[in-house]
Short mmCIF file of C-alpha atoms in Angstrom, two decimals:
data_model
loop_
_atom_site.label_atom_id
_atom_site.label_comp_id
_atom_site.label_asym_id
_atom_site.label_seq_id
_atom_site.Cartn_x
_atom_site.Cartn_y
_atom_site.Cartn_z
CA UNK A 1 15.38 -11.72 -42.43
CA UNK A 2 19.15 -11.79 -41.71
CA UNK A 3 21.07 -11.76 -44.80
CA UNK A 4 24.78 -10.98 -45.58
CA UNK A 5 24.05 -7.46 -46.07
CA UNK A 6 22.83 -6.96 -42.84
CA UNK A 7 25.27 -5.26 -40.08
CA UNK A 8 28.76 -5.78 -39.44
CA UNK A 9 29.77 -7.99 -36.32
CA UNK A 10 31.09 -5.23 -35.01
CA UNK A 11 28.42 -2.61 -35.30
CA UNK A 12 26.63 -5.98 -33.78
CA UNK A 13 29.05 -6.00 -31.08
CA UNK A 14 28.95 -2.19 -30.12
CA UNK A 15 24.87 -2.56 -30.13
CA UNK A 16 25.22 -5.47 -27.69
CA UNK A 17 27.40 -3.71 -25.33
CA UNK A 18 25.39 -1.07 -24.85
CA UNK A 19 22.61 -3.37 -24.24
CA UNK A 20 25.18 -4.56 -21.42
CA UNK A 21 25.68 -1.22 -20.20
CA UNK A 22 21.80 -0.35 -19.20
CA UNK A 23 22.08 -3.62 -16.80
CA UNK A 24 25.88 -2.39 -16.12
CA UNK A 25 24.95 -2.50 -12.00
CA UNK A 26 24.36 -6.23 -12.43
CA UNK A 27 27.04 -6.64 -14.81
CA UNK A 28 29.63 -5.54 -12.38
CA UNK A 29 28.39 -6.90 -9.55
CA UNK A 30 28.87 -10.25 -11.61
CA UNK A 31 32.49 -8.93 -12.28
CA UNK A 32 33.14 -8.38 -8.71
CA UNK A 33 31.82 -12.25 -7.96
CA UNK A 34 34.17 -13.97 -10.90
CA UNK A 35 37.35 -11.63 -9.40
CA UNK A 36 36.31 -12.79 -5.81
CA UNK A 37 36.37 -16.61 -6.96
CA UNK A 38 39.61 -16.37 -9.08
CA UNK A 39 41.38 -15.14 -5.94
CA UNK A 40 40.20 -17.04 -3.69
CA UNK A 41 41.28 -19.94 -6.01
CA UNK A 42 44.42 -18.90 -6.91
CA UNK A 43 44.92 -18.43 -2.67
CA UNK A 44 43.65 -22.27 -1.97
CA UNK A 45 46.33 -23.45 -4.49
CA UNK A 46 49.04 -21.51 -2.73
CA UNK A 47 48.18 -22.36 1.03
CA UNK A 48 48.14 -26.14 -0.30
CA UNK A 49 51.74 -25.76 -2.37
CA UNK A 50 52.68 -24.25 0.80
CA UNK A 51 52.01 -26.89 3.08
CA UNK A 52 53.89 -29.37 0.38
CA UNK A 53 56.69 -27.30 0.93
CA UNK A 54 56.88 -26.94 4.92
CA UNK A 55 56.22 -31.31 4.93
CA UNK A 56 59.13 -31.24 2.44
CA UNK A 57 61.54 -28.87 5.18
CA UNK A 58 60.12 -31.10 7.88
CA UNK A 59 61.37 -34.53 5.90
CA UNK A 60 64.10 -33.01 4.31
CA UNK A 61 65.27 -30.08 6.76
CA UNK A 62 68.09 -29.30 3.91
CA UNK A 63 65.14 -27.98 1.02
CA UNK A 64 64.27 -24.57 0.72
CA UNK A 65 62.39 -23.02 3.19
CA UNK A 66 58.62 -22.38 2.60
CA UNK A 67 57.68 -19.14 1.27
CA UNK A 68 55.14 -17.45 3.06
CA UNK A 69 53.12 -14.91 1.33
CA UNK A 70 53.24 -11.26 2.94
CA UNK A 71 56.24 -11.81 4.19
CA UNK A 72 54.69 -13.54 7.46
CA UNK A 73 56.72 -16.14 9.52
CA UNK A 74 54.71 -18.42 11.50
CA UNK A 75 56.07 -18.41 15.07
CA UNK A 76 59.08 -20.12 15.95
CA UNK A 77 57.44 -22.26 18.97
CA UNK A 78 55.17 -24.14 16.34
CA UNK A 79 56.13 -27.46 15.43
CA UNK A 80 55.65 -28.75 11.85
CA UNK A 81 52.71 -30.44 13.07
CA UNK A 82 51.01 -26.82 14.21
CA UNK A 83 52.43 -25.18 10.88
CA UNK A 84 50.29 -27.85 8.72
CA UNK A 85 47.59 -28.31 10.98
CA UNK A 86 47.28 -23.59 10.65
CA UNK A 87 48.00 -23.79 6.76
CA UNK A 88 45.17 -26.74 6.44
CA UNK A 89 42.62 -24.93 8.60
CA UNK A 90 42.91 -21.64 6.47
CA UNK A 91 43.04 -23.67 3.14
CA UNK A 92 39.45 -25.03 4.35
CA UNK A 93 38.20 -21.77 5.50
CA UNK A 94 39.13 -20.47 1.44
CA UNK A 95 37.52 -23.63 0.37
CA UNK A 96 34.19 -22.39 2.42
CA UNK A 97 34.18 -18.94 1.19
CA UNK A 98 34.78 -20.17 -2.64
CA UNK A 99 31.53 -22.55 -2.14
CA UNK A 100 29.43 -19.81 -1.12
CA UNK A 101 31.07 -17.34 -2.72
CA UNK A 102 30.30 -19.44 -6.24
CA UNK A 103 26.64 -20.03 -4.99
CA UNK A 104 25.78 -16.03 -4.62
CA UNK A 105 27.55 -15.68 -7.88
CA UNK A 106 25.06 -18.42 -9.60
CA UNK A 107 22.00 -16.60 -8.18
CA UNK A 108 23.46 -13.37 -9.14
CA UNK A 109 24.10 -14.27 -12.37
CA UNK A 110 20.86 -16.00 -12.83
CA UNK A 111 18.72 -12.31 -11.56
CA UNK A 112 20.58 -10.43 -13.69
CA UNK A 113 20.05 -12.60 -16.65
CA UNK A 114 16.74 -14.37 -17.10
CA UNK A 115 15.03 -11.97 -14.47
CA UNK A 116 15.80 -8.28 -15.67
CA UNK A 117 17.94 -8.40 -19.26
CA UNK A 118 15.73 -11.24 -20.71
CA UNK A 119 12.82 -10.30 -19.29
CA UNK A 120 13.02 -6.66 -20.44
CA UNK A 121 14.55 -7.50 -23.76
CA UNK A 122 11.28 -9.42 -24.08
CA UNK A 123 8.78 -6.95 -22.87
CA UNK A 124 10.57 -4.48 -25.77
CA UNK A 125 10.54 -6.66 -28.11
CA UNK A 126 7.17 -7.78 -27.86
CA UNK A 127 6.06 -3.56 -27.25
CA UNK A 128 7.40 -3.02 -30.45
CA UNK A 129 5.43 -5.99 -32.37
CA UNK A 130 2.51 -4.12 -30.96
CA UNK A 131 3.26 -1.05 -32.78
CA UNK A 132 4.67 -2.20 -36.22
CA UNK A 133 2.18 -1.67 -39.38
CA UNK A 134 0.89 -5.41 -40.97
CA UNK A 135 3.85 -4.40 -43.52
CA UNK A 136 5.75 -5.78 -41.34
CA UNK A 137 3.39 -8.59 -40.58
CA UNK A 138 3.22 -9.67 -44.42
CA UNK A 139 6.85 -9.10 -44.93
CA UNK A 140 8.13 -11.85 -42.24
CA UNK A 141 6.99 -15.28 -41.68
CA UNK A 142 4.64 -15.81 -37.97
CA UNK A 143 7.56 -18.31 -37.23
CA UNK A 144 10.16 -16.02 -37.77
CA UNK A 145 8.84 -13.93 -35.12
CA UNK A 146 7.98 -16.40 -32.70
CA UNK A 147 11.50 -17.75 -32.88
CA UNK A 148 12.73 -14.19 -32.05
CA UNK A 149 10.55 -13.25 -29.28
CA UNK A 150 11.07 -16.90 -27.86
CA UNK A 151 14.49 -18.07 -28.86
CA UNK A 152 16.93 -15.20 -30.37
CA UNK A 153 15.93 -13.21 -27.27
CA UNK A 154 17.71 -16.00 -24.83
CA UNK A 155 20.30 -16.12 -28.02
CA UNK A 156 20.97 -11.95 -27.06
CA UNK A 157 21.25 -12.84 -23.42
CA UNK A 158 24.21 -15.07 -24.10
CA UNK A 159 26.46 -12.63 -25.11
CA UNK A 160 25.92 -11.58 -21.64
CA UNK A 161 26.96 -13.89 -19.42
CA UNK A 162 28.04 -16.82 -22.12
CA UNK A 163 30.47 -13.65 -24.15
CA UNK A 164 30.99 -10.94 -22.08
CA UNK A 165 31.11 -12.03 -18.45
CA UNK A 166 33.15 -15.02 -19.62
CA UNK A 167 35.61 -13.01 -21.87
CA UNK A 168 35.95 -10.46 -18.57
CA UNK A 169 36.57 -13.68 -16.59
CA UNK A 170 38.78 -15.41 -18.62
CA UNK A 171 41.03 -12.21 -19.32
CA UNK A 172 41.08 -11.67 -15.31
CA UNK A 173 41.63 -14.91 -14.43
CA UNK A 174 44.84 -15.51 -17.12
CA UNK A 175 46.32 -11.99 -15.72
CA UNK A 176 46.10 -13.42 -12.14
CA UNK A 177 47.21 -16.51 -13.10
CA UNK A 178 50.44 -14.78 -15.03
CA UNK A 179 50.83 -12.35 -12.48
CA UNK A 180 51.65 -15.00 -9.99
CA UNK A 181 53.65 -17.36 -12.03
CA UNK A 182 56.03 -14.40 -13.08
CA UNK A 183 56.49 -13.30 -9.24
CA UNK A 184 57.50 -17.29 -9.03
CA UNK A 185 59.73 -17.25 -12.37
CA UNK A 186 59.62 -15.73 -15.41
CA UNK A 187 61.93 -17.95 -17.71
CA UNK A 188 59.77 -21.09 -16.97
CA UNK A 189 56.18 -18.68 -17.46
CA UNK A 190 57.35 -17.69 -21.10
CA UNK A 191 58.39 -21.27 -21.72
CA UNK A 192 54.78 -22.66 -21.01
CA UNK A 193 52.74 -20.01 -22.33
CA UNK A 194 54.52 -20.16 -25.30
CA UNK A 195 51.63 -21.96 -27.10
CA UNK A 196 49.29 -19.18 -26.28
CA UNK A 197 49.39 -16.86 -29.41
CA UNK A 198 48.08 -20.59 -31.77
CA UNK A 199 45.39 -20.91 -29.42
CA UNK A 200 44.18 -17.26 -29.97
CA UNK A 201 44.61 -17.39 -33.69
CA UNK A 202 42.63 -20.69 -33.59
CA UNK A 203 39.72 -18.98 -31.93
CA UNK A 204 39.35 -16.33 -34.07
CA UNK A 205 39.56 -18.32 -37.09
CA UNK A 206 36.75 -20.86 -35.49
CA UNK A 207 34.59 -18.01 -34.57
CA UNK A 208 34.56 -16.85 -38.07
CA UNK A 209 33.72 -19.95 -39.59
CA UNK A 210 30.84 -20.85 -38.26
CA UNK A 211 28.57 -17.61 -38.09
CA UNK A 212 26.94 -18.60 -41.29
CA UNK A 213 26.31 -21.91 -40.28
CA UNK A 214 24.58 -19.91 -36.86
CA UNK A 215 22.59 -17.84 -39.59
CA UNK A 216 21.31 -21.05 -41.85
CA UNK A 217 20.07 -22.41 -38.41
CA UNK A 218 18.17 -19.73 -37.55
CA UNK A 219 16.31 -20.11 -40.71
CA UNK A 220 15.81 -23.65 -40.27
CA UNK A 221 14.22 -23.52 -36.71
CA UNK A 222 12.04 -20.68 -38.16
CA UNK A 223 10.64 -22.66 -40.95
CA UNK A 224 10.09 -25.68 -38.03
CA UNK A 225 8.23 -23.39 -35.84
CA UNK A 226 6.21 -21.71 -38.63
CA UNK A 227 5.08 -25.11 -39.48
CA UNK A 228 4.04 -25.85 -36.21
CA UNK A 229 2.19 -22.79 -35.92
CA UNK A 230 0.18 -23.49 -39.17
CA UNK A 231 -0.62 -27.25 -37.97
CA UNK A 232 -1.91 -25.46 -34.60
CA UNK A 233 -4.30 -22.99 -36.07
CA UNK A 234 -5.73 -24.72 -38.84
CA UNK A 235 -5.84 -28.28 -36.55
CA UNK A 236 -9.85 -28.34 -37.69
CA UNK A 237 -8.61 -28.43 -41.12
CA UNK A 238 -5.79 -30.86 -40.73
CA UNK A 239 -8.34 -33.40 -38.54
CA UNK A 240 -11.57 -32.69 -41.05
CA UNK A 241 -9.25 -33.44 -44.08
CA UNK A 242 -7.49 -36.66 -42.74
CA UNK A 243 -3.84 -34.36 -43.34
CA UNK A 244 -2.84 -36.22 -39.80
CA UNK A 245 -0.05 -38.42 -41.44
CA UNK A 246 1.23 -35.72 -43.86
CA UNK A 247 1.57 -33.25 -41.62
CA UNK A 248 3.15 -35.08 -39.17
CA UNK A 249 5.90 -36.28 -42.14
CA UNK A 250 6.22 -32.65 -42.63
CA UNK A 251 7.02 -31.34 -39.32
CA UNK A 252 9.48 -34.50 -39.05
CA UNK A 253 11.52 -33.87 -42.64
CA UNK A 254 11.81 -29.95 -40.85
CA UNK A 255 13.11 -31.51 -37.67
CA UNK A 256 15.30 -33.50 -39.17
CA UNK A 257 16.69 -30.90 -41.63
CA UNK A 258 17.40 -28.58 -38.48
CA UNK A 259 19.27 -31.27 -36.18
CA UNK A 260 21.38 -32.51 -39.18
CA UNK A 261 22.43 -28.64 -39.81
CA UNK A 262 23.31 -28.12 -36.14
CA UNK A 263 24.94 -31.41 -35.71
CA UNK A 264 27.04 -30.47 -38.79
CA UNK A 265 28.07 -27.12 -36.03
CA UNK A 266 28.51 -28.97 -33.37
CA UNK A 267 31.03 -31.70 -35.29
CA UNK A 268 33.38 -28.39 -35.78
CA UNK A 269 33.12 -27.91 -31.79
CA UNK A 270 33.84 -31.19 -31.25
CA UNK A 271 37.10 -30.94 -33.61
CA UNK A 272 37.95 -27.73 -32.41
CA UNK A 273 37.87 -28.33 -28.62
CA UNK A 274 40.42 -31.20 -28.41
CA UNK A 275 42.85 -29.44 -30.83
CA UNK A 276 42.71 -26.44 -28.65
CA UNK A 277 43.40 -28.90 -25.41
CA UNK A 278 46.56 -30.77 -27.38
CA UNK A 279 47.89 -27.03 -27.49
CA UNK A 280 47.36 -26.35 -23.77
CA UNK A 281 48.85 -29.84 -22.68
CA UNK A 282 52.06 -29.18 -24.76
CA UNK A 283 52.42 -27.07 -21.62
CA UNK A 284 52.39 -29.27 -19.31
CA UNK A 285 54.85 -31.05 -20.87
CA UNK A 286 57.38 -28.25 -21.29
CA UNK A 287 56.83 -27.81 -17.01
CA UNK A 288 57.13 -30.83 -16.64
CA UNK A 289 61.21 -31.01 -17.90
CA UNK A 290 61.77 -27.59 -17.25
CA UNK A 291 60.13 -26.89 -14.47
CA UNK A 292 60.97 -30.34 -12.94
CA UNK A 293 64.98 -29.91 -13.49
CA UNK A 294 64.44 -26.05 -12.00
CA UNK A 295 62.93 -27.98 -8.92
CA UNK A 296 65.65 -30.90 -8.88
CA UNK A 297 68.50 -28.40 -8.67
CA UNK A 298 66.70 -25.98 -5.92
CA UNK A 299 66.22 -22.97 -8.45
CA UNK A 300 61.82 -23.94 -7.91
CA UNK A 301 59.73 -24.36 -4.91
CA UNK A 302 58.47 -28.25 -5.26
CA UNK A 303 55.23 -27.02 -3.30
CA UNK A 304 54.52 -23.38 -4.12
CA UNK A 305 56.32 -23.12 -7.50
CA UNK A 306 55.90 -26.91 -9.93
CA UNK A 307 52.63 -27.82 -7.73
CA UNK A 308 50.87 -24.52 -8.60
CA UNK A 309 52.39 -23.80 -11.53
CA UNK A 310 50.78 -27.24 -12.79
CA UNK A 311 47.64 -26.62 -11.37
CA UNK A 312 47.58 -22.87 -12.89
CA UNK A 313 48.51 -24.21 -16.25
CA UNK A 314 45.50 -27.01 -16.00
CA UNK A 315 43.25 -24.00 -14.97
CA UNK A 316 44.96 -21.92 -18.06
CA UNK A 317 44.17 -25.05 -20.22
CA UNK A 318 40.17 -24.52 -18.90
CA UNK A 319 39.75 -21.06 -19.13
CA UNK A 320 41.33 -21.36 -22.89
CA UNK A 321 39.22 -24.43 -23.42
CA UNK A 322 36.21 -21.51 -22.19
CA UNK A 323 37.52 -19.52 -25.75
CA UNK A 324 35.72 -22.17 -27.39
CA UNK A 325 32.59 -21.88 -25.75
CA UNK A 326 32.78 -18.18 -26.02
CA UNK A 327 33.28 -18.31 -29.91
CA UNK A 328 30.63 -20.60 -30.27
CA UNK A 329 28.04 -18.09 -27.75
CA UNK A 330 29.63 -15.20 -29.72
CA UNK A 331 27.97 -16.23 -33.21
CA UNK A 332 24.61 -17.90 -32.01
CA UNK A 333 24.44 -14.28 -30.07
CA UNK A 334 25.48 -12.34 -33.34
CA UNK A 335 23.06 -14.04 -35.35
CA UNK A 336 20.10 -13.70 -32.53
CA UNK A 337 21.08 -10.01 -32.11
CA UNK A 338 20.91 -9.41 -35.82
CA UNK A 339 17.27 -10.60 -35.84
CA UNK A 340 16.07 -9.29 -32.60
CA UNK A 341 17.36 -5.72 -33.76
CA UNK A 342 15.98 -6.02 -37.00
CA UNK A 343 12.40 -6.04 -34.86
CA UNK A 344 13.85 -3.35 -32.70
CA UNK A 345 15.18 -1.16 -34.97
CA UNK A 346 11.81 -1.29 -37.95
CA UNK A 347 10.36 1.61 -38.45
CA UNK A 348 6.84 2.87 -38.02
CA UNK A 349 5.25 3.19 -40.65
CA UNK A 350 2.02 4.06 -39.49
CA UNK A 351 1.69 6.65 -35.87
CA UNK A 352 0.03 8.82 -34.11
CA UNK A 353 0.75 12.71 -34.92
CA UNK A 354 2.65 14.19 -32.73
CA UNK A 355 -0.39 16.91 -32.16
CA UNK A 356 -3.56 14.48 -32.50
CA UNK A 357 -6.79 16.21 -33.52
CA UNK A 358 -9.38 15.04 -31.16
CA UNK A 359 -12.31 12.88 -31.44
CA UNK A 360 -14.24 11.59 -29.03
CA UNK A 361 -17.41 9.50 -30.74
CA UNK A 362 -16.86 9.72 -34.92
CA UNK A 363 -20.12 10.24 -36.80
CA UNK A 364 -19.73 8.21 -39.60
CA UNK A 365 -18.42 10.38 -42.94
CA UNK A 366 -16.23 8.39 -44.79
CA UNK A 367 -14.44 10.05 -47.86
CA UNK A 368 -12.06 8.32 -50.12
CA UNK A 369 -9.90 11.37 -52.31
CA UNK A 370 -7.61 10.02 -55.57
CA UNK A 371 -6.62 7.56 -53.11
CA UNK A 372 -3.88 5.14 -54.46
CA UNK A 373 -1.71 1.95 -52.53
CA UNK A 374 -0.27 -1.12 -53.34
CA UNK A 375 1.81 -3.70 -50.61
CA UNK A 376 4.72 -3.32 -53.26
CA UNK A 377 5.84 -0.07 -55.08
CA UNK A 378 5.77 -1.68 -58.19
CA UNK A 379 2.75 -2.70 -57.61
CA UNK A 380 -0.67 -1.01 -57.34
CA UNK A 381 -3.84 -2.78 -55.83
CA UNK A 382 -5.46 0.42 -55.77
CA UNK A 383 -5.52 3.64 -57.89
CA UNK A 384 -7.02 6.91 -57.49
CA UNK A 385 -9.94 6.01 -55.58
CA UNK A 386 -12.94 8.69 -55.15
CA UNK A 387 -16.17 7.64 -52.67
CA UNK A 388 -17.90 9.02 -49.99
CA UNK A 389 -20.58 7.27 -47.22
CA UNK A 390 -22.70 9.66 -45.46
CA UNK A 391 -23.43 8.72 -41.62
CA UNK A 392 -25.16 5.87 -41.10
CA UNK A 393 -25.44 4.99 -45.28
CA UNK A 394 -25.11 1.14 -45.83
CA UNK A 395 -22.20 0.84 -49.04
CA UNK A 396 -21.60 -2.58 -50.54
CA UNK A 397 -18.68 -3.09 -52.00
CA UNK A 398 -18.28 -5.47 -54.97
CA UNK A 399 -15.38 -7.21 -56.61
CA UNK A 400 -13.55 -10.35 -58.35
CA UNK A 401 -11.22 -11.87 -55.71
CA UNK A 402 -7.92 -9.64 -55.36
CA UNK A 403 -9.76 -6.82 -56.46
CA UNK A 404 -8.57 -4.64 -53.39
CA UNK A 405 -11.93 -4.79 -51.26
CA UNK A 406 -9.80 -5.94 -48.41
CA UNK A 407 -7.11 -3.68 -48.66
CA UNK A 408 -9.96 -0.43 -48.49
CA UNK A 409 -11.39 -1.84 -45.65
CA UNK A 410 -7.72 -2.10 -43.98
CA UNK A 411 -6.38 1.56 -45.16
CA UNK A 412 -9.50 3.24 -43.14
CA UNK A 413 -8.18 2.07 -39.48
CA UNK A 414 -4.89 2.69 -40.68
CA UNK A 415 -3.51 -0.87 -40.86
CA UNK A 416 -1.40 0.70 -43.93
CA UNK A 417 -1.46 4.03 -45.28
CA UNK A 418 -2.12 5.26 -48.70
CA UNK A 419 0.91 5.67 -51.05
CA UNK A 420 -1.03 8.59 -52.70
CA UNK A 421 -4.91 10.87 -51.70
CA UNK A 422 -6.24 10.82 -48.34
CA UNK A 423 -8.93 9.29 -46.60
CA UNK A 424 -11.17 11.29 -44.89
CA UNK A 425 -13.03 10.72 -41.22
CA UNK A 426 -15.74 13.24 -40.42
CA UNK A 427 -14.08 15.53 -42.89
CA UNK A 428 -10.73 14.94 -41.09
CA UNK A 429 -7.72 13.06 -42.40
CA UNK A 430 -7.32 10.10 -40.84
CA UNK A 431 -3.77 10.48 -40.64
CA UNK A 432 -4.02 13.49 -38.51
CA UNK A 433 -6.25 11.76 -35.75
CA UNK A 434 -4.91 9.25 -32.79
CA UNK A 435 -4.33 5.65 -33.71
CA UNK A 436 -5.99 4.20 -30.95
CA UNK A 437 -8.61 6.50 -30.75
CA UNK A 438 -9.67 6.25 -34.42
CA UNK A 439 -9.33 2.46 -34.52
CA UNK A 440 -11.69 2.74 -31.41
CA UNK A 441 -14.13 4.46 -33.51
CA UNK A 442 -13.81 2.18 -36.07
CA UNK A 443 -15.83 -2.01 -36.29
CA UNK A 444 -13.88 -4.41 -39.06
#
C-alpha cells in the first residue's frame, strides 16, 4: 500500500521516464507530430495577419507595407485582389495539412498509448502477479490489485501522453510562440509575458497540494472495488441470506465516500483553472494599450504584429491553462506509478533454483525436518516440525481450527517457504527442485 514513506516523486519521476524511453520510437514520433502542428499553426496565423496587412496597404496605401516572410515579394503585376486571393489559398492549404496532420497525430498517439505502453505495462504487471508468493496475496487486499492491474495501469499511461508529451508540447509550443513575437518586438513580448513566472509558481504549488488527496483516492476506489469483488463471489451467500439490501447500502456508502473525496479534488481544479486564466488575460490587456498605441503610431504591424500577437497570447493563455491539466495528470500518475511499481518491484520470495534438480514423476516420500514458519516473524504457526509419509501411506492430520494444518499442506508446493528445517520430496529438498515441476507433482 502507498504510504508516505514510499518513494520520492522524483525517484517516481526518473522510473517513469525510463518507462518512456523503452516506447521512445513512439514517443518521438508523437514529438515530431505536436512540432509539425505548432508550426503549421503558428504559419496559418501569419499568412492571415498578412493578408490584414496587404487589405490595410490596399485601403490605406500610406500603412506599412506587408511583411513577407523569407524575404519573398509577390510579383509586381499582381493586383491586391491576386495578392489576397495567393495568401488565402495557401492559408487553406495550412489549414488542410493541420486537419490531417492532427488526425495522424490522434491515431498515433492512441497506438502508442493504449496499444503497446498500456498493453505491455499490463501483460508485466499481470506476469508478475503470476509469480509473487501468497505473502503477497495475504498482505494486500484482492481490490487493491484489481484497481492496479485495471485502473493505476491507465493512471501510469498518463504521464505519457497527459505529462510528458504535453509538458514537451507545451515547452515547444511557448518557445515558438516567443521566438516569433521577439523577431516582431521584444519590448511589447517582455511586457505581456510578464505574468508568466506567477503562473509557474502557481503550478507547482497546485501540483503539490493535491498528491495526497490523489493517494486517499486510490484507497477509496480500492476499498469500492474490493467490496464489489466480495458481493460477486460470495453472491450465493448474499441471495441465500437475504444480505440483498445491506449490501447494496454498503457498496452505495463506498461510492459515495469516493465521489465526495474526488469532488473535494476536482473543486481545487475548478479554483485553480480560472485563477490561472485571470493571470493569462492580464496579458491581453497590457497588448491591448501597448501594443495598440505601438500599432497607432506605425512602430507594429496591425496584421502580422497586434493580430498575431493576440492570437499567440490566447494560444499562450491555453497551453498555460494545459499546466493545469498536466499537474493534475502528474499526481494521479505519481500515485498510480507508486502502486503499480510496488507490484513490479516485490520480490520473490519463493523461485526456482537457478540449477533445478530434476524430477520427472515424484514417488511420494514426504519428510518434514525441525521445520518451523509463521505468516509474521513474530509470530509462529508452526515450530520444529518432524514427520515422514512413505509412498503411497494415507496420513490424517488432526487439529483445533488455526492449528496450522493448512499452512503444512501449503509449505509442501511451496506456496511459502519455511522460516526454519526443510521439507523433503523423495529425499530431495523441495527448495532445490523446479516450481512448476514440483507443484505438477503435487494434488491440494
Amino acid at each position: 500500500m502507498s504510504s508516505s514513506s514510499g518513494p520520492s516523486n522524483w525517484a517516481l519521476i526518473r522510473r517513469l521516464l525510463l518507462l518512456a524511453w523503452r516506447f521512445r520510437a513512439g514517443c518521438l514520433q508523437i514529438l515530431a507530430q505536436q512540432a509539425g502542428l505548432v508550426l503549421l499553426g503558428l504559419g496559418s496565423l501569419s499568412f492571415t495577419g498578412l493578408g490584414i496587412d496587404t487589405i490595410r496597404q490596399a485601403i490605406d496605401p500610406g500603412s506599412p507595407a506587408p511583411m513577407w516572410p523569407w524575404g519573398w515579394e509577390p510579383p509586381e503585376r499582381w493586383s491586391p485582389m491576386s495578392t489576397i486571393t495567393f495568401i488565402a489559398a495557401v492559408t487553406l492549404l495550412v489549414a488542410v495539412l493541420h486537419a490531417a496532420l492532427r488526425y495522424r497525430a490522434a491515431i498515433t498517439l492512441s497506438k502508442v498509448t493504449q496499444r503497446q505502453i498500456v498493453l505491455q505495462l499490463r501483460t508485466d504487471v499481470y506476469d508478475k502477479l503470476q509469480r509473487l508468493s501468497f505473502r503477497f496475496f495475504d498482505a494486500n487486499q484482492s481490490g487493491s490489485i484489481i484497481n492496479r492491474v485495471a485502473g493505476d495501469v491507465q493512471a501510469v499511461r498518463m504521464f505519457i501522453d497527459g505529462v510528458l508529451i504535453q509538458v514537451l508540447t507545451v515547452l515547444l509550443s511557448l518557445a515558438v510562440f516567443v521566438g516569433y513575437m521577439l523577431s516582431v518586438h521584444v519590448g511589447l513580448t517582455a511586457a505581456c509575458l510578464a505574468t508568466t513566472p506567477l503562473l509557474w509558481i502557481g503550478a507547482a504549488w497546485f501540483s503539490r497540494s493535491v498528491r495526497p488527496a490523489y493517494a486517499e483516492n486510490s484507497k477509496l476506489v480500492d476499498r469500492l472495488v474490493l467490496i464489489l469483488s466480495e458481493n460477486i463471489q460470495g453472491m450465493h451467500v448474499v441471495k441465500a441470506c437475504g444480505l440483498a439490501e445491506e449490501q447494496i447500502a454498503k457498496f452505495t456508502a463506498a461510492n459515495q465516500q469516493a465521489l465526495e473525496q474526488k469532488s473535494s479534488i476536482f473543486q481545487r481544479i475548478a479554483l485553480f483553472q480560472p485563477a490561472m486564466g485571470f493571470l493569462t488575460q492580464l496579458n491581453m490587456v497590457v497588448l491591448l494599450g501597448y501594443g495598440g498605441y505601438l500599432a497607432a503610431v506605425g512602430e507594429l504591424p496591425l496584421g502580422a504584429g497586434l493580430f498575431v500577437f493576440a492570437n499567440l497570447l490566447q494560444q499562450f493563455a491555453n497551453q498555460v491553462g494545459q499546466v493545469t491539466n498536466i499537474a493534475n495528470s502528474i499526481q494521479a500518475s505519481l500515485t498510480g506509478a507508486e502502486r503499480v511499481f510496488e507490484i513490479l518491484d516485490a520480490p520473490l520470495e519463493v523461485r526456482s533454483p537457478a540449477d533445478p534438480l530434476p524430477l520427472s514423476r515424484a514417488k511420494g516420500a514426504v519428510r518434514f525436518e525441525r521445520v518451523s514458519f509463521g505468516y509474521r516473524p513474530d509470530r509462529a504457526v508452526l515450530a520444529e516440525i518432524d514427520f515422514a509419509v512413505r509412498p503411497g501411506q494415507v496420513v490424517a492430520l488432526v487439529g483445533a481450527t488455526g492449528a496450522g494444518k493448512s499452512t503444512m499442506m501449503s509449505l509442501l508446493p511451496r506456496f511459502y517457504d519455511p522460516t526454519a528445517g526443510r521439507i523433503l520430496l523423495d529425499g530431495i529438498d523441495v527448495r532445490q527442485l523446479d516450481l512448476d515441476q514440483k507443484r505438477r507433482n503435487v494434488g491440494l
